GROMACS .gro file of C-alpha atoms in nm:
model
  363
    1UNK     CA    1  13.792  27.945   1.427
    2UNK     CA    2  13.967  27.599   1.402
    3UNK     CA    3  14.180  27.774   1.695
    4UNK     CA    4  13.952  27.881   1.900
    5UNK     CA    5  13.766  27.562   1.907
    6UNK     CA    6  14.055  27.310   1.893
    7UNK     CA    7  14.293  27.507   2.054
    8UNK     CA    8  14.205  27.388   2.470
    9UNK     CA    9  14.157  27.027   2.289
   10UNK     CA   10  14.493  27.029   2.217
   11UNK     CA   11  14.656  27.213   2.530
   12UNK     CA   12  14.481  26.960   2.753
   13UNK     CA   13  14.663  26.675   2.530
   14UNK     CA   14  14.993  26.806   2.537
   15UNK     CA   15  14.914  26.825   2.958
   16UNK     CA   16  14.773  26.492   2.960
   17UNK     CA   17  15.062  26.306   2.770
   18UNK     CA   18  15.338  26.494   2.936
   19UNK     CA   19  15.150  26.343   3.308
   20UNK     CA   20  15.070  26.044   3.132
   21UNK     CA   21  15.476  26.048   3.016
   22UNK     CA   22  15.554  26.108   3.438
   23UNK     CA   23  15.343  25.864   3.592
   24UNK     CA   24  15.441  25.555   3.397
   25UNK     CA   25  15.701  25.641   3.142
   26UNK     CA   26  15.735  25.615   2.765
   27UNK     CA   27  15.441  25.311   2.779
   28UNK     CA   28  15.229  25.514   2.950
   29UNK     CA   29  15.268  25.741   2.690
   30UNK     CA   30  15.201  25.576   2.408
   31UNK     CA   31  14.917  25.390   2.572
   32UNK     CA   32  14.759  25.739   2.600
   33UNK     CA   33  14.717  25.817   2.226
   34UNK     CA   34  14.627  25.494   2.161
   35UNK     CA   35  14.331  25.547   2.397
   36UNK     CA   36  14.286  25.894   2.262
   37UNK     CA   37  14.234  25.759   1.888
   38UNK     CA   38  14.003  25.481   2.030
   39UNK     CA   39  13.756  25.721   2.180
   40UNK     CA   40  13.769  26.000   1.939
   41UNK     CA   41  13.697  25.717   1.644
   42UNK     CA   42  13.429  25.545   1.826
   43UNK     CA   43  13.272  25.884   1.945
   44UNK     CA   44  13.264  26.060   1.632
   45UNK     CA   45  12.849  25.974   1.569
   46UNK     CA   46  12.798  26.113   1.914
   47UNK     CA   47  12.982  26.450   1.815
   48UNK     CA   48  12.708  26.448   1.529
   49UNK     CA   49  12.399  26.363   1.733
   50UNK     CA   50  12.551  26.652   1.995
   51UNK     CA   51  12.534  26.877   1.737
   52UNK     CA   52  12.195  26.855   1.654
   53UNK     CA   53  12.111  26.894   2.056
   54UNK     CA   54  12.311  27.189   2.104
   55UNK     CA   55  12.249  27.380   1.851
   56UNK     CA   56  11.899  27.406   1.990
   57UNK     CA   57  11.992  27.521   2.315
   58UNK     CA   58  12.077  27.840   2.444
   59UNK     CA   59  12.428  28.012   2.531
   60UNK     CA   60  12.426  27.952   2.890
   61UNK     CA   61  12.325  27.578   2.809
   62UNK     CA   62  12.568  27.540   2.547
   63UNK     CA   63  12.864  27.622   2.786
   64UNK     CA   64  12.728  27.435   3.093
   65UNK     CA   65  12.748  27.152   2.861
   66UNK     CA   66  13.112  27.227   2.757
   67UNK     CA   67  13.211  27.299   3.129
   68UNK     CA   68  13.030  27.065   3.373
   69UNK     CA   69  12.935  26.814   3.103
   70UNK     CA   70  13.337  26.773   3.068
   71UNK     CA   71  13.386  26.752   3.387
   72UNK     CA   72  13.091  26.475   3.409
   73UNK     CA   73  13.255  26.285   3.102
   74UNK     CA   74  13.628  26.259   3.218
   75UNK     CA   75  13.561  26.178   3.605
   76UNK     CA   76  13.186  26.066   3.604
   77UNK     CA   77  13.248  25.809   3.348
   78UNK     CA   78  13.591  25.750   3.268
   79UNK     CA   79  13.669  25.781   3.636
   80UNK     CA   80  13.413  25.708   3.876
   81UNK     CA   81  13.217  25.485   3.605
   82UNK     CA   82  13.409  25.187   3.668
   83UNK     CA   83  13.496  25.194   4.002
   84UNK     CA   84  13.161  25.226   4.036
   85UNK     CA   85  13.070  24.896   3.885
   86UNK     CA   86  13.392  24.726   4.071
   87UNK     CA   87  13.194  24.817   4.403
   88UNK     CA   88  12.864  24.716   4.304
   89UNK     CA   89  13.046  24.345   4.171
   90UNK     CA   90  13.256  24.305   4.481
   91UNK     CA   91  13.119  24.538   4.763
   92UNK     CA   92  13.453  24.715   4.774
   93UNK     CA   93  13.500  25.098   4.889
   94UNK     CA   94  13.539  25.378   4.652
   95UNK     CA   95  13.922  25.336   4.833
   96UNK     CA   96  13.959  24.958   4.808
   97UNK     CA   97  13.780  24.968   4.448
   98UNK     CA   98  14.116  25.186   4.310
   99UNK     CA   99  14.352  25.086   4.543
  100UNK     CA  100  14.261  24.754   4.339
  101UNK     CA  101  14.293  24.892   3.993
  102UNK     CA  102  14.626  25.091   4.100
  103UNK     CA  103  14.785  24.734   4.225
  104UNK     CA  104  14.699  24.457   3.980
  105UNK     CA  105  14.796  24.065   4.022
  106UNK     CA  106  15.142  24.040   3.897
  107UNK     CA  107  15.217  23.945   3.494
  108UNK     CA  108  14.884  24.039   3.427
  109UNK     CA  109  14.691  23.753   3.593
  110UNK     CA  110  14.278  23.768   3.607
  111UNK     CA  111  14.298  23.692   3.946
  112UNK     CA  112  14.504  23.701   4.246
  113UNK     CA  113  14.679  23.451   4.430
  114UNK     CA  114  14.438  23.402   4.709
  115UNK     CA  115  14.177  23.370   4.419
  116UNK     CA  116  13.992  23.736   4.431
  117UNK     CA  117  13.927  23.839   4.072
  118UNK     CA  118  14.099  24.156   3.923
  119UNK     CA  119  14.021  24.542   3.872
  120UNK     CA  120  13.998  24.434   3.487
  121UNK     CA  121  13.800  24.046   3.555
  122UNK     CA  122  13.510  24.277   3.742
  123UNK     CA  123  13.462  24.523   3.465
  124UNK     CA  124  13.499  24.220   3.212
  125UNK     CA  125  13.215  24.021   3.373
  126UNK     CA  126  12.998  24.313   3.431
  127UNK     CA  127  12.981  24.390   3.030
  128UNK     CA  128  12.688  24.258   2.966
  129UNK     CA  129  12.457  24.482   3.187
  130UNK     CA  130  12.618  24.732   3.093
  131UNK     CA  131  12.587  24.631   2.689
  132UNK     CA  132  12.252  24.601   2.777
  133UNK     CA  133  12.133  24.885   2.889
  134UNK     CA  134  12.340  25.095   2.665
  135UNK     CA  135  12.241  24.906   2.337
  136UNK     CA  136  11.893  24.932   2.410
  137UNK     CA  137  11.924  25.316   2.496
  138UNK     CA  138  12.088  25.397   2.217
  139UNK     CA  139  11.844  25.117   2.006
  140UNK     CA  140  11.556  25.361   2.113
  141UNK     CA  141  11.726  25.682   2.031
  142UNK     CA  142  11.779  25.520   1.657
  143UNK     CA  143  11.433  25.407   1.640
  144UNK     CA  144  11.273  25.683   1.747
  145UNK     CA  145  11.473  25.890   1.443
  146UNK     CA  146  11.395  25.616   1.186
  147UNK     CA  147  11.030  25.559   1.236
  148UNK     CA  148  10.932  25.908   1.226
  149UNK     CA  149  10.820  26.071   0.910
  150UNK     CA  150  11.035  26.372   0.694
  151UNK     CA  151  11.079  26.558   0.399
  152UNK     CA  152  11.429  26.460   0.379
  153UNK     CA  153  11.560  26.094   0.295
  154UNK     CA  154  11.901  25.940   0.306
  155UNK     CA  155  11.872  25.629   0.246
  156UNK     CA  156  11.482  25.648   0.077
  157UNK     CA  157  11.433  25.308  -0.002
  158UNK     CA  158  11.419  25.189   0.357
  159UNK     CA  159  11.357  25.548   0.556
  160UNK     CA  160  11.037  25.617   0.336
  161UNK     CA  161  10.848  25.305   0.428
  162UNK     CA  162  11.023  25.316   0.820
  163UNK     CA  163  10.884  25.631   0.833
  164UNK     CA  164  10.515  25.533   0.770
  165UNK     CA  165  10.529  25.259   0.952
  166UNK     CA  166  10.620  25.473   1.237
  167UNK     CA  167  10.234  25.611   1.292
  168UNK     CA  168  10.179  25.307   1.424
  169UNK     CA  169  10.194  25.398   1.829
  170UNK     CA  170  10.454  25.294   2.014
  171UNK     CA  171  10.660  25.072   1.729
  172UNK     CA  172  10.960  25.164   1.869
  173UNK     CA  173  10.943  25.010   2.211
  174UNK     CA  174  10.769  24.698   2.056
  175UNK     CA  175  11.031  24.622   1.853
  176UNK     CA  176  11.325  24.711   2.075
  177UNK     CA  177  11.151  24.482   2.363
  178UNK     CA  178  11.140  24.182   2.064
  179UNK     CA  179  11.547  24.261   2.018
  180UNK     CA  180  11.601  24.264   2.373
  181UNK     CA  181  11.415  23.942   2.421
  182UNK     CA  182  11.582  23.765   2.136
  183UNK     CA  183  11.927  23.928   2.292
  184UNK     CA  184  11.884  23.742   2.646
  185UNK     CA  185  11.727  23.446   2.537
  186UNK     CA  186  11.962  23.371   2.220
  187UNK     CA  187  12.243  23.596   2.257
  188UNK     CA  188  12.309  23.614   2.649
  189UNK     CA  189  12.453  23.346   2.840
  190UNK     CA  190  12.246  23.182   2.995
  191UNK     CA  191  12.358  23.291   3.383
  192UNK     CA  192  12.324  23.617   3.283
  193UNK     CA  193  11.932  23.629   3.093
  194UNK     CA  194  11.730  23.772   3.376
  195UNK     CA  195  12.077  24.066   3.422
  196UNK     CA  196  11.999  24.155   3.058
  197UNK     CA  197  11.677  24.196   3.048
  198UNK     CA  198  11.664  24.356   3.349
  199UNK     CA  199  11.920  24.620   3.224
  200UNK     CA  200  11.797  24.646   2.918
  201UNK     CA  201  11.440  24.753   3.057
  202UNK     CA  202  11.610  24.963   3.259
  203UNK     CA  203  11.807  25.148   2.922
  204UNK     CA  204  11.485  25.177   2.745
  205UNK     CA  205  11.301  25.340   3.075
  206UNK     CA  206  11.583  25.539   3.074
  207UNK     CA  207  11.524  25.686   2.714
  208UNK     CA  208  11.133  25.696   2.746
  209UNK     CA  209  11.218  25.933   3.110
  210UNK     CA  210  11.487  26.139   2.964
  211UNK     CA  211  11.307  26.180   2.585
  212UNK     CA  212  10.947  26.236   2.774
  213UNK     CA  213  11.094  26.553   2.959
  214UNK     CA  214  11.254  26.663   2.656
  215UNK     CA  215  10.886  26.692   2.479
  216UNK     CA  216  10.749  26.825   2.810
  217UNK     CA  217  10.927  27.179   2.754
  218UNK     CA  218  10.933  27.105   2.334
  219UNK     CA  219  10.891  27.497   2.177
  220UNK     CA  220  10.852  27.433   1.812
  221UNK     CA  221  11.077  27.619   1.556
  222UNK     CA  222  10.927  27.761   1.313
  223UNK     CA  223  10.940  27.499   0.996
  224UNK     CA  224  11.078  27.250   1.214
  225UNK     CA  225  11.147  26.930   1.090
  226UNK     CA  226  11.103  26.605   1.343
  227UNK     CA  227  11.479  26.482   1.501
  228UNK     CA  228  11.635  26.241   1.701
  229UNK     CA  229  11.631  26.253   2.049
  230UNK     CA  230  11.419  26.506   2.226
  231UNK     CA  231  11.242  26.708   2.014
  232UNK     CA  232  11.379  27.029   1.861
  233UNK     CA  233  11.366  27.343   2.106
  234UNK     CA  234  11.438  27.685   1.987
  235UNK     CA  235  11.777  27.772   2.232
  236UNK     CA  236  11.633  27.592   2.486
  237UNK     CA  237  11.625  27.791   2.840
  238UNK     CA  238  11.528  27.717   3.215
  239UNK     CA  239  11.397  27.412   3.283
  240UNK     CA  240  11.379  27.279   2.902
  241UNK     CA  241  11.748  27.389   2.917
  242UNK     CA  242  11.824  27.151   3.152
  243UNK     CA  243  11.616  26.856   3.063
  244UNK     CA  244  11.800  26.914   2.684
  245UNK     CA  245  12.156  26.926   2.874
  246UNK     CA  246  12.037  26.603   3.131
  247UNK     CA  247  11.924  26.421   2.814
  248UNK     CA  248  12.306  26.479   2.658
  249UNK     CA  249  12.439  26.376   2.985
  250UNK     CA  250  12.280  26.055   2.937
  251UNK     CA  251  12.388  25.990   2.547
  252UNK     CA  252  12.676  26.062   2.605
  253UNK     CA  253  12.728  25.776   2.896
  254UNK     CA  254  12.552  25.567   2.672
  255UNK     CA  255  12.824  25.638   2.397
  256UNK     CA  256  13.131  25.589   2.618
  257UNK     CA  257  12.992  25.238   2.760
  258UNK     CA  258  13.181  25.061   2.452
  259UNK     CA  259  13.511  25.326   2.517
  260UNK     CA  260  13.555  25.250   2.848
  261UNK     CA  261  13.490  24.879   2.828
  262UNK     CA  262  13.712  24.856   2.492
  263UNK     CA  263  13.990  25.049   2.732
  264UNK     CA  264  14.051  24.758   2.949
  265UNK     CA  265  14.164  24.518   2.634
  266UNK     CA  266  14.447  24.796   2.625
  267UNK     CA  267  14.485  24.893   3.023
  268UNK     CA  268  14.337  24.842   3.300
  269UNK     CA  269  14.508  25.158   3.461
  270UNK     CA  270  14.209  25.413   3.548
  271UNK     CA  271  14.506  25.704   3.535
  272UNK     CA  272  14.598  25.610   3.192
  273UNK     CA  273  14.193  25.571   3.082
  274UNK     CA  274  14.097  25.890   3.280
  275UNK     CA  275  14.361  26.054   3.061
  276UNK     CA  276  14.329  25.895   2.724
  277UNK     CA  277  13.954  25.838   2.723
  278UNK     CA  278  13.890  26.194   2.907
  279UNK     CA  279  14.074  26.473   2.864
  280UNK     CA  280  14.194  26.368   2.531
  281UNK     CA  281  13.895  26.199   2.393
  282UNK     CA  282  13.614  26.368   2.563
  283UNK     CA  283  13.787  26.678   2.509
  284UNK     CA  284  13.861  26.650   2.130
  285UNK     CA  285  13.473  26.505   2.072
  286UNK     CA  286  13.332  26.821   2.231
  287UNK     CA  287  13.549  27.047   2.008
  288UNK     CA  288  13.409  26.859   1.719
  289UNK     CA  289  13.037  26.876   1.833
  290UNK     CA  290  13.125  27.286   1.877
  291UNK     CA  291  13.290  27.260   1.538
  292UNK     CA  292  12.995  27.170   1.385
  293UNK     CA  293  12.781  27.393   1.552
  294UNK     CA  294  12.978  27.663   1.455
  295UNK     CA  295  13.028  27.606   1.098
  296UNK     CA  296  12.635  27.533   1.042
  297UNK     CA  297  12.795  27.187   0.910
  298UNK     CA  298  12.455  26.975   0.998
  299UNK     CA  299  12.232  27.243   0.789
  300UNK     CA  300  12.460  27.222   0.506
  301UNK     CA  301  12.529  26.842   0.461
  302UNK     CA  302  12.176  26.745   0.519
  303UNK     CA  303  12.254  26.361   0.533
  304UNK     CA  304  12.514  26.354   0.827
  305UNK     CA  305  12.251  26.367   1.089
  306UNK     CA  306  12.074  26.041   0.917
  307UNK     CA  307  12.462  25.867   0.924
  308UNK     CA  308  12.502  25.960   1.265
  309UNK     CA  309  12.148  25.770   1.374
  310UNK     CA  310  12.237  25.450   1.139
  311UNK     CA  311  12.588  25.486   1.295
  312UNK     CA  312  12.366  25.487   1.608
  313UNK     CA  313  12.177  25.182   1.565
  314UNK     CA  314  12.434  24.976   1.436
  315UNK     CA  315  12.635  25.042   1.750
  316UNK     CA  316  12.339  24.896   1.966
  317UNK     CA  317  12.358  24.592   1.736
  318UNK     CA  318  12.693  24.542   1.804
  319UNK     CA  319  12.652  24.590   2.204
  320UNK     CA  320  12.413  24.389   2.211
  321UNK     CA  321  12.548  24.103   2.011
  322UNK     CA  322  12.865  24.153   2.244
  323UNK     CA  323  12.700  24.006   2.510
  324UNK     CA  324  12.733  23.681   2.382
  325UNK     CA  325  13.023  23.771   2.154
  326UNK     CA  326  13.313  23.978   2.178
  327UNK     CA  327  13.352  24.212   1.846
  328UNK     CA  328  13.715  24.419   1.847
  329UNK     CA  329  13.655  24.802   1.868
  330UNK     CA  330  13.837  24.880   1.570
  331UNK     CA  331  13.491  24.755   1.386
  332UNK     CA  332  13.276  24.953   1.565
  333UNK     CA  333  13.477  25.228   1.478
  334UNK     CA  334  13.482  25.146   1.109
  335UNK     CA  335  13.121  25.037   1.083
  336UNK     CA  336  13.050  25.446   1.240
  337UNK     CA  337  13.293  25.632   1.075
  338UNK     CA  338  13.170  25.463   0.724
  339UNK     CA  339  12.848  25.527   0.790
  340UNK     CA  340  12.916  25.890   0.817
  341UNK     CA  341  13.154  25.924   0.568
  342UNK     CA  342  12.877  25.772   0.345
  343UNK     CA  343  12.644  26.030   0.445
  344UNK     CA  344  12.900  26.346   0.390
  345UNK     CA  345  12.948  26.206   0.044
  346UNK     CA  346  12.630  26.176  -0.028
  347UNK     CA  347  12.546  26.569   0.136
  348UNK     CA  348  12.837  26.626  -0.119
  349UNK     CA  349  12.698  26.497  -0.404
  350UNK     CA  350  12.319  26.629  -0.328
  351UNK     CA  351  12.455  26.980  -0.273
  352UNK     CA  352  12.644  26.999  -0.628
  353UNK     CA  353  12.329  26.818  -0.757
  354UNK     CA  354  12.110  27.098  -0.643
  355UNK     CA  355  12.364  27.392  -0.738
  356UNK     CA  356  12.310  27.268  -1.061
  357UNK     CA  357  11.996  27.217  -1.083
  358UNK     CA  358  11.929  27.612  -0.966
  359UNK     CA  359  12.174  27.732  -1.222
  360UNK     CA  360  12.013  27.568  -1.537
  361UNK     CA  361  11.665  27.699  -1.400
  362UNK     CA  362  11.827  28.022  -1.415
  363UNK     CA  363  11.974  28.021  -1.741
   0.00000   0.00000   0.00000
């Protein structure tokens, strides 16, 4: 199985290091894992929360996903993503807009002679919209997990009361339009307050749209207990296929804002980002998500889903503190993978707790 699911994960990394190796050389190369690692570590919570999705969704779904979702995550956002934002900053072509990030100002300069800012001074300035409306999208998904009541607790001494507190309607958006505020009026600088808040509205709208549709075609399993995200549908076909596969479309953009801006304090070079972030990293966080499909790993450690949405809202924290302050990505990628790691220990520990428990009733 580990194979089968790995096994194109790791034929499109031996492809993408040996181009990466041909376009620029040994440092190309190495640059490459680097961005690899970075991607894979700060991705590993969405791998989790993907699980939980696509487990619920049918066959044809689940490989639509693994096809055209792949193709979306290497070239849609690790490719078009930021040349996107470098035309909406300057008014530059498509052309221009990677003609620029192909021919940098020499020794690494933020700005050309003439005084035109660079590829990497474009995305730079444009990180907090785009910390904005991520963090708040993902702030909602984490919020909408947390204040909704469950038989199962993680972490009982704050999910318990959360969870009751959640009846009260609409909780969620009043407290992530409090953060937001508090984000562009204390956080923010203050030439970019009305850009934050208007991006941040915009993430949240974006949830509310995305989640809504995901209820609108919501067929209830049988025992089903409330998740993250849109709700739970019973392999998910047709239109409520779709909605479930637009909705991971969207997370998963959310999830790579932080990749692809953390790329650019390694290399501004979209070839060597398409490559490390994409086919490596996209690739080898879609194996994992299938991994854990597969191997019925979310049923079995019961906890890993509630890691995964902590994991979750502290990375909208940290986005959105960003704005004002920059925070290195090797602790977001701590601050998830602990979180998770927590959680597996704990599904760990539970498990054996239970096994015992059954085997002294039956003695």
């Amino acid at each position: 199985m580990i194979l089968r699911i790995f096994g194109a994960s790791f034929a499109v990394t031996v492809v993408s290091l040996v181009v990466a190796f041909l376009y620029g050389g040994p440092q190309a190369l190495f640059l490459c894992v680097i961005l690899g690692i970075l991607e894979v570590s700060l991705s590993f919570d969405n791998a989790v929360i993907n699980a939980t999705v696509l487990q619920r969704m049918s066959e044809f779904w689940q490989k639509i996903f693994l096809t055209v979702g792949i193709l979306i995550a290497v070239f849609g956002m690790r490719l078009v993503f930021p040349l996107v934002i470098v035309w909406a900053a300057s008014g530059l072509g498509p052309v221009e807009a990677l003609d620029l990030a192909l021919n940098p100002p020499p020794d690494g300069a933020a700005y050309f002679p003439d005084g035109s800012p660079s590829y990497e001074t474009l995305i730079t300035d444009a990180h907090p919209q785009i910390a904005a409306f991520g963090g708040m999208f993902l702030l909602m998904l984490f919020l909408h997990f947390i204040l909704e009541e469950r038989d199962i607790h993680w972490l009982r001494w704050i999910e318990r009361p959360l969870g009751k507190a959640g009846k009260l309607d609409q909780l969620e958006v009043v407290i992530a339009s409090v953060l937001l505020l508090i984000t562009a009026t204390v956080i923010a600088p203050d030439d970019k307050v009305s850009t934050v808040m208007i991006a941040g509205v915009l993430g949240m709208i974006t949830y509310i749209a995305v989640n809504g549709l995901g209820e609108m075609f919501h067929i209830p399993e049988e025992g089903e207990e409330g998740s993250g995200g849109p709700s739970g549908l019973a392999k998910a076909t047709g239109k409520a296929g779709f909605f479930l596969f637009l909705y991971l479309e969207v997370l998963d953009a959310s999830f790579s804002f932080d990749g692809v801006i953390g790329a650019f304090a390694i290399t501004s070079d979209p070839i060597i980002i398409a490559l490390g972030l994409g086919f490596i990293g996209a690739m080898f966080v879609r194996s994992i998500t299938i991994f854990l499909v597969r191997k019925g790993t979310l049923s079995e450690y019961v906890y890993l889903e509630h890691g995964a949405h902590w994991a979750i809202g502290a990375l909208a924290l940290i986005l959105l503190y960003s704005i004002g302050t920059h925070v290195p990505e090797v602790i977001t990628g701590l601050v998830g993978i602990a979180l998770i790691g927590a959680a597996f220990a704990s599904s760990i520990y539970r498990n054996r707790k239970v096994k015992a428990q059954e085997a002294l009733a039956s003695s």
